[in-house]
PDB file of C-alpha atoms in Angstrom:
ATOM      1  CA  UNK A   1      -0.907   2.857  14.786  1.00  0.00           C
ATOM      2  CA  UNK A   2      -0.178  -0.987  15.069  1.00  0.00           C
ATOM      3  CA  UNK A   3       1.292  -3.500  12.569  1.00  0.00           C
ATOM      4  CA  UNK A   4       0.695  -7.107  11.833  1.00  0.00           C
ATOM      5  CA  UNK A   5       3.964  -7.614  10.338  1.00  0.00           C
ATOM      6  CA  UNK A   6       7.277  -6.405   8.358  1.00  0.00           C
ATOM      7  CA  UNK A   7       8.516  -8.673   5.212  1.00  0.00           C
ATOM      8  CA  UNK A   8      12.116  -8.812   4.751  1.00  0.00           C
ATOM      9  CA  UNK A   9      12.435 -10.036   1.314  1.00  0.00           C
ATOM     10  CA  UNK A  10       8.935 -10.216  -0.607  1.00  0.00           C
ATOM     11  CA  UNK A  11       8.551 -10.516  -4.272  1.00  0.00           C
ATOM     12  CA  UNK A  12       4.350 -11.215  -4.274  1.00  0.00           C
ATOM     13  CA  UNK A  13       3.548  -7.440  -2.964  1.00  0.00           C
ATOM     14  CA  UNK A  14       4.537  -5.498  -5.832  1.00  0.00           C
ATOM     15  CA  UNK A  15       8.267  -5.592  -8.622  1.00  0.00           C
ATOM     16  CA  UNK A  16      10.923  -6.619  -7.743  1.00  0.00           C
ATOM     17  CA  UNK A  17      12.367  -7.322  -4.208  1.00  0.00           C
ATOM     18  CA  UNK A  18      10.498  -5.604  -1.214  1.00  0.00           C
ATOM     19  CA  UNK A  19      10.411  -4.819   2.387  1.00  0.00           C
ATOM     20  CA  UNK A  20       6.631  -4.740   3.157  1.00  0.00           C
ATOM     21  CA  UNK A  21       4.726  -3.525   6.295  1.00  0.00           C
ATOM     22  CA  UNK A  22       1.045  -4.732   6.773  1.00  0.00           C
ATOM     23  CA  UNK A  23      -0.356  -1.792   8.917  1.00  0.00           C
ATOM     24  CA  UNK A  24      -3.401  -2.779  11.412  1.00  0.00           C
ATOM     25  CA  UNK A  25      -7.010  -1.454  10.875  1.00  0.00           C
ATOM     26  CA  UNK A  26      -9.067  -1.941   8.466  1.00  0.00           C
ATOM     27  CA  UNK A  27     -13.035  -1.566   7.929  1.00  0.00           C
ATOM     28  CA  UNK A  28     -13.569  -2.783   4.583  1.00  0.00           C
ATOM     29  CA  UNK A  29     -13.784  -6.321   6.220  1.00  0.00           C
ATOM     30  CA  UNK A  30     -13.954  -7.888   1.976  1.00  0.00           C
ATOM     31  CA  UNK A  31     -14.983 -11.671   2.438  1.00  0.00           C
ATOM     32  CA  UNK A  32     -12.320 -13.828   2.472  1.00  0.00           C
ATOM     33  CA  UNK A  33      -9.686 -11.594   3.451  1.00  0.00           C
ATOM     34  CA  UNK A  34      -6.042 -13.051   3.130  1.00  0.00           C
ATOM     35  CA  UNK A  35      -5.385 -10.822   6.333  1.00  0.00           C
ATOM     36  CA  UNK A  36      -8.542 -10.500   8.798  1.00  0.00           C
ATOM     37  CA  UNK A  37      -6.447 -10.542  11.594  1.00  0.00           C
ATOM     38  CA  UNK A  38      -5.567  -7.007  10.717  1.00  0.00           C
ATOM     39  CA  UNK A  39      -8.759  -5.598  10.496  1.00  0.00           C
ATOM     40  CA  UNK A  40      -8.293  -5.064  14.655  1.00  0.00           C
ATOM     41  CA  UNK A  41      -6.676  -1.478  14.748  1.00  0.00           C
ATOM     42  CA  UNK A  42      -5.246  -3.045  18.210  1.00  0.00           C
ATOM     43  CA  UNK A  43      -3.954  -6.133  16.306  1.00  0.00           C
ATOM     44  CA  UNK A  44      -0.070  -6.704  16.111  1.00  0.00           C
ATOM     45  CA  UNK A  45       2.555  -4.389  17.590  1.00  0.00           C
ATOM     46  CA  UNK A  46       2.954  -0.490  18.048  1.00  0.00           C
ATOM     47  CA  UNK A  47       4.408   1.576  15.026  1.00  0.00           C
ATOM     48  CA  UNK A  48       7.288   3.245  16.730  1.00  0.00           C
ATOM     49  CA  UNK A  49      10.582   5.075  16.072  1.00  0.00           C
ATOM     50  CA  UNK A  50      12.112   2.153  16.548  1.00  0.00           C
ATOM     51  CA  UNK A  51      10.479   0.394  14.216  1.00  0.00           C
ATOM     52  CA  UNK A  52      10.434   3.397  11.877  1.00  0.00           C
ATOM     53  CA  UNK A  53      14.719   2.889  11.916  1.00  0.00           C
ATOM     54  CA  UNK A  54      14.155  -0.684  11.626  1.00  0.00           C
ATOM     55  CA  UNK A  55      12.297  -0.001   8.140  1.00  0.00           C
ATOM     56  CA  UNK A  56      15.134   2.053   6.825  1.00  0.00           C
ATOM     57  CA  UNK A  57      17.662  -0.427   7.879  1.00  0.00           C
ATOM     58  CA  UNK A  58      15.910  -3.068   5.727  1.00  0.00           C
ATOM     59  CA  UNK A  59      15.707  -0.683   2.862  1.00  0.00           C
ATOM     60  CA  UNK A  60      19.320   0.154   2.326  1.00  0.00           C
ATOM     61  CA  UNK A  61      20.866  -2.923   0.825  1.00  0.00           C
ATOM     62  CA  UNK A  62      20.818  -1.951  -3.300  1.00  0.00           C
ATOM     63  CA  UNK A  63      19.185  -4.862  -4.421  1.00  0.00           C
ATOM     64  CA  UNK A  64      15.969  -3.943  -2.248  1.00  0.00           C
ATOM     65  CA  UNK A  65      13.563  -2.410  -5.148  1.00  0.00           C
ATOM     66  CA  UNK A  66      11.013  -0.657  -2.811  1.00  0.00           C
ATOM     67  CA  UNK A  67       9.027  -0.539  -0.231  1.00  0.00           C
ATOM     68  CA  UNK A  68       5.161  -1.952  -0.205  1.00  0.00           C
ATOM     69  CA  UNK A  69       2.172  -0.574   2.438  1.00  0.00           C
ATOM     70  CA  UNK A  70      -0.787  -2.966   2.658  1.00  0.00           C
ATOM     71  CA  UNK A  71      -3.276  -4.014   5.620  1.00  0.00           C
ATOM     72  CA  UNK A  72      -5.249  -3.899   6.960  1.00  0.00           C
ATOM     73  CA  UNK A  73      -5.690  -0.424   6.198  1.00  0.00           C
ATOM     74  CA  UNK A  74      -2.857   2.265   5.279  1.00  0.00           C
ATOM     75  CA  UNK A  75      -5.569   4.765   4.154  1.00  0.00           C
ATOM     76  CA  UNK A  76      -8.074   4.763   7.394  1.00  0.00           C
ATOM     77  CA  UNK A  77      -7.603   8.664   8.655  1.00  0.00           C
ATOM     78  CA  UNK A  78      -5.651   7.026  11.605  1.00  0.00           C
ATOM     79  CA  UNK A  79      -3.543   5.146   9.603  1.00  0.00           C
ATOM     80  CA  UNK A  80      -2.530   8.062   7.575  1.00  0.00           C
ATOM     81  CA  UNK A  81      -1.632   9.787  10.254  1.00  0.00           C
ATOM     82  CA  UNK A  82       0.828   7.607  11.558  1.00  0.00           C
ATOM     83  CA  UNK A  83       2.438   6.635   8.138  1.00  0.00           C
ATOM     84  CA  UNK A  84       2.899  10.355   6.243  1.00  0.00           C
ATOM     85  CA  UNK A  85       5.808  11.468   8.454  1.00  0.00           C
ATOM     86  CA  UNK A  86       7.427   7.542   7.993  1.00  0.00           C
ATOM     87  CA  UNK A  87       7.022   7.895   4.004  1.00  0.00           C
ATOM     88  CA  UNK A  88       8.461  11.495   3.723  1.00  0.00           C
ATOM     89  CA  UNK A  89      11.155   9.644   4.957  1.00  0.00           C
ATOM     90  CA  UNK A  90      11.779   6.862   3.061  1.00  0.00           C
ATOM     91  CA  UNK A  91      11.321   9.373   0.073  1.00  0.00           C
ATOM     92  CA  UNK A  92      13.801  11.862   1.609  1.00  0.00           C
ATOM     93  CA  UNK A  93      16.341   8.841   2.241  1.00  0.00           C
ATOM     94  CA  UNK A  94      15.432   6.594  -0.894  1.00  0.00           C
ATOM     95  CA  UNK A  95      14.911   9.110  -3.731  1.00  0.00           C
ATOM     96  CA  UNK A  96      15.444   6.047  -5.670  1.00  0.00           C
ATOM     97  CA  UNK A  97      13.079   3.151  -4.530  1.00  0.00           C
ATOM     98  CA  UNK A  98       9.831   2.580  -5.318  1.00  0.00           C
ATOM     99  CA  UNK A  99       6.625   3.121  -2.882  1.00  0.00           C
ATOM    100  CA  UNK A 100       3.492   0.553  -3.558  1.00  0.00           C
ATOM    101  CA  UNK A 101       0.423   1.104  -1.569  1.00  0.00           C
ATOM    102  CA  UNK A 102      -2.736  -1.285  -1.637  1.00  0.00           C
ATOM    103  CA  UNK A 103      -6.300   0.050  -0.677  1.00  0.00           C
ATOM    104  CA  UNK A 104      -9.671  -1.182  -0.199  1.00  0.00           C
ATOM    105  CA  UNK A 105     -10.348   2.374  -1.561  1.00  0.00           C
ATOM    106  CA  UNK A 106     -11.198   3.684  -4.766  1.00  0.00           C
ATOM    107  CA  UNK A 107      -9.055   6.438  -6.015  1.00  0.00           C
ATOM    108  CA  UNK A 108     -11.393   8.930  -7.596  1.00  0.00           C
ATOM    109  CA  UNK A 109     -14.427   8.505  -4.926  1.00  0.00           C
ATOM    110  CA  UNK A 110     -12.422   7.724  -2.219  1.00  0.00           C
ATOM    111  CA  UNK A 111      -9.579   9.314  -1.963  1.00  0.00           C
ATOM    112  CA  UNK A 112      -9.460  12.367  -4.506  1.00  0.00           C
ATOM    113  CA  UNK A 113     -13.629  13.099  -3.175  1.00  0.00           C
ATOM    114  CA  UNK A 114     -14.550  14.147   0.123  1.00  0.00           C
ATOM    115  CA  UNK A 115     -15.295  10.513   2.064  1.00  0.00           C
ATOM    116  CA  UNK A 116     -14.624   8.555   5.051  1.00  0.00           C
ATOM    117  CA  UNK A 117     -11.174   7.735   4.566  1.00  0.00           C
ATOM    118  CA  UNK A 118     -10.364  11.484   2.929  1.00  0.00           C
ATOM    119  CA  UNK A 119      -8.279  13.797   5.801  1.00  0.00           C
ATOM    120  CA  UNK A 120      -5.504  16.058   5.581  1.00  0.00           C
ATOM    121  CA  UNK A 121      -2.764  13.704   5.252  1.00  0.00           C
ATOM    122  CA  UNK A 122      -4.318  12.068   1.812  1.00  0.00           C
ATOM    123  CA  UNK A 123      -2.683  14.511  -0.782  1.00  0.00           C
ATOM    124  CA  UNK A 124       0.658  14.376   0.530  1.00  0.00           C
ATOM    125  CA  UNK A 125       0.238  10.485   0.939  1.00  0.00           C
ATOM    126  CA  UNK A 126      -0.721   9.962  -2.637  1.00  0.00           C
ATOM    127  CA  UNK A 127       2.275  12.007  -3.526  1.00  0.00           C
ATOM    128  CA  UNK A 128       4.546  10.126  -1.703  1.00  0.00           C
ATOM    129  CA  UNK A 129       3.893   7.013  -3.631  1.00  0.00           C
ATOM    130  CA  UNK A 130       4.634   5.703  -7.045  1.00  0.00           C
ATOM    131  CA  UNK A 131       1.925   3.139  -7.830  1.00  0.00           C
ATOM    132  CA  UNK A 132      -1.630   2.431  -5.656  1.00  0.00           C
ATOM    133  CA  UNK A 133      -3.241  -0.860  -6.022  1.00  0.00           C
ATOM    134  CA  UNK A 134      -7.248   0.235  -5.105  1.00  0.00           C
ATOM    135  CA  UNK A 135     -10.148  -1.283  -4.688  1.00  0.00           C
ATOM    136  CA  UNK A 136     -11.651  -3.929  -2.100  1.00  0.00           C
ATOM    137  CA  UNK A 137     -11.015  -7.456  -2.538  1.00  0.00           C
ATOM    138  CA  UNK A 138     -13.971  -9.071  -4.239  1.00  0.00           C
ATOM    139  CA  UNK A 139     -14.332 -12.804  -3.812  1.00  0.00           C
ATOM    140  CA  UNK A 140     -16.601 -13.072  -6.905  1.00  0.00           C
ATOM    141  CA  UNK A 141     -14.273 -11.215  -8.834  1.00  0.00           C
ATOM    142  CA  UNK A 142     -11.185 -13.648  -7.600  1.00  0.00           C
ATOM    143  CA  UNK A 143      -8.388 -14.220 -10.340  1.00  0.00           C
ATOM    144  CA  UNK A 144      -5.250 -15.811  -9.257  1.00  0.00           C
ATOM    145  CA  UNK A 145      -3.800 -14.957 -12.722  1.00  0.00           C
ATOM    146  CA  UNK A 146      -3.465 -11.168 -12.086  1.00  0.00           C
ATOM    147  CA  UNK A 147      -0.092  -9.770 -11.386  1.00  0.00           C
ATOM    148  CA  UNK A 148       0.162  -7.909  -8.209  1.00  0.00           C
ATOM    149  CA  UNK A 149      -4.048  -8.138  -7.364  1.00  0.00           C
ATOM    150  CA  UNK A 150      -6.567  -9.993  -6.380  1.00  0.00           C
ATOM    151  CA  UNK A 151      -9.693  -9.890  -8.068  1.00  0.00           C
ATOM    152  CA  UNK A 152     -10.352  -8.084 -11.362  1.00  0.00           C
ATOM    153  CA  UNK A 153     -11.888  -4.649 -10.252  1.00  0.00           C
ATOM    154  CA  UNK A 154      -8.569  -3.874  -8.417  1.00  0.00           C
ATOM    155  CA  UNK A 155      -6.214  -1.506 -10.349  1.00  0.00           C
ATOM    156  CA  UNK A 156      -2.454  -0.981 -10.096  1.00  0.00           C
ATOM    157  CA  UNK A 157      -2.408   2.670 -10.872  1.00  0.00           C
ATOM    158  CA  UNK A 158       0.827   4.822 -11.323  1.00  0.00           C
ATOM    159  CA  UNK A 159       0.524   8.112  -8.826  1.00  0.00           C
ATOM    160  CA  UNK A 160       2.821  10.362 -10.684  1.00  0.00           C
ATOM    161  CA  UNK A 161       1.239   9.953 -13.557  1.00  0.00           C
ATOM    162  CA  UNK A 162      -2.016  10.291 -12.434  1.00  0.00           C
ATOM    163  CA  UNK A 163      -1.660  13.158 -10.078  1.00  0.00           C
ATOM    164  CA  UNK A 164       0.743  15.194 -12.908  1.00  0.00           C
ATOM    165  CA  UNK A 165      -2.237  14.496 -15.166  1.00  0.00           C
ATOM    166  CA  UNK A 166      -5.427  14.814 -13.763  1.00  0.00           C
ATOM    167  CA  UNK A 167      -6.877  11.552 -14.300  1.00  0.00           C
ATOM    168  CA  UNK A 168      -6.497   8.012 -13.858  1.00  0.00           C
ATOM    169  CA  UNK A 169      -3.345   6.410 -15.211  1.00  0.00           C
ATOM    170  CA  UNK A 170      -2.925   2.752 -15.237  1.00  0.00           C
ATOM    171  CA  UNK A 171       0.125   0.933 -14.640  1.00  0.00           C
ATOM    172  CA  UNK A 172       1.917  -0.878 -18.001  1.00  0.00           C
ATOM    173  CA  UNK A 173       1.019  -3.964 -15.408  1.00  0.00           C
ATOM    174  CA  UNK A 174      -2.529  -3.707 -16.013  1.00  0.00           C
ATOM    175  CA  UNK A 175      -2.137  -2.998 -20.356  1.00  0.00           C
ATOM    176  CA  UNK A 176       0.194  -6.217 -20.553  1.00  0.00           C
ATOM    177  CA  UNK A 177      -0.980 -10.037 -20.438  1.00  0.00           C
ATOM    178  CA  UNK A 178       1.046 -10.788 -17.434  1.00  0.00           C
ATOM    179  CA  UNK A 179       0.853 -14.289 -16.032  1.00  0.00           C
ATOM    180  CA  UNK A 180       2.646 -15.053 -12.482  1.00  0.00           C
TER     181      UNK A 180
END
């Protein structure tokens, strides 16, 4: 797997203060993209231990919140692959700090049903994070007003929640009249 980029200090990508890694690949390809340089799975620079250790490093200092995945893709098969050992982990390590995730997929009929992006890495992958933004970027849908998303059809959803009971749980994000 290749990245585009690591953020040291981002607030836009999810609460709080972040360290952020936009993964390479993606085949959604939503018009007007913030990223479409990212859509290349060759794009950036090779996911390695190194930068693995790098990650971490970033992630220690208390007043880092959590850590955010976005693309590109972090739920092409591939991509999966690559990131499941990396986010056992930062769970192992940061028991403590939160784990954001944004997808072009839809939970239920993506990633919980058989599909394209569905392989044996998905459970665990799911489990290892707190809250998944879903759903593709949809220019017509556009709203600048939304914490945390992009257009109205995407959800912030929180995982434990959802997986401990068996349907979709929305984050208190989506419930409140939040203005950034």
């Amino acid at each position: 797997m290749n990245y585009g980029e690591i953020k040291q200090c981002d607030i836009a990508n999810g609460e709080g203060v972040r360290i952020t890694l936009f993964v390479s690949g993606c085949t959604h390809h939503c018009k007007n993209c913030f990223n479409p340089e990212t859509w290349d799975f060759s794009y950036g620079k090779p996911f390695t231990p190194e930068t693995e250790e790098q990650l971490l490093s970033l992630l220690e200092p208390g007043f880092i919140d959590g850590f955010t995945l976005l693309g590109g893709e972090p739920f092409e098969p591939d991509n999966q692959r690559a990131l499941l050992p990396f986010l056992r982990r930062v769970r192992a390590r940061f028991p403590h700090k939160n784990i954001w995730c944004y997808t072009g997929y839809t939970l239920e009929s993506d990633l919980l049903s058989e599909s394209r992006a569905r392989c044996e890495c998905t459970d665990e992958m799911l489990s290892c994070l707190d809250v998944l933004v879903d759903g593709e970027f949809v220019e017509a849908l556009k709203n600048i007003s939304l914490p945390f998303r992009g257009s109205e059809n995407q959800r912030i959803i929180d995982i434990p929640a959802t997986l401990s009971q068996g349907k979709t749980v929305c984050h208190a994000l989506m419930s409140e009249n939040i203005r950034i």
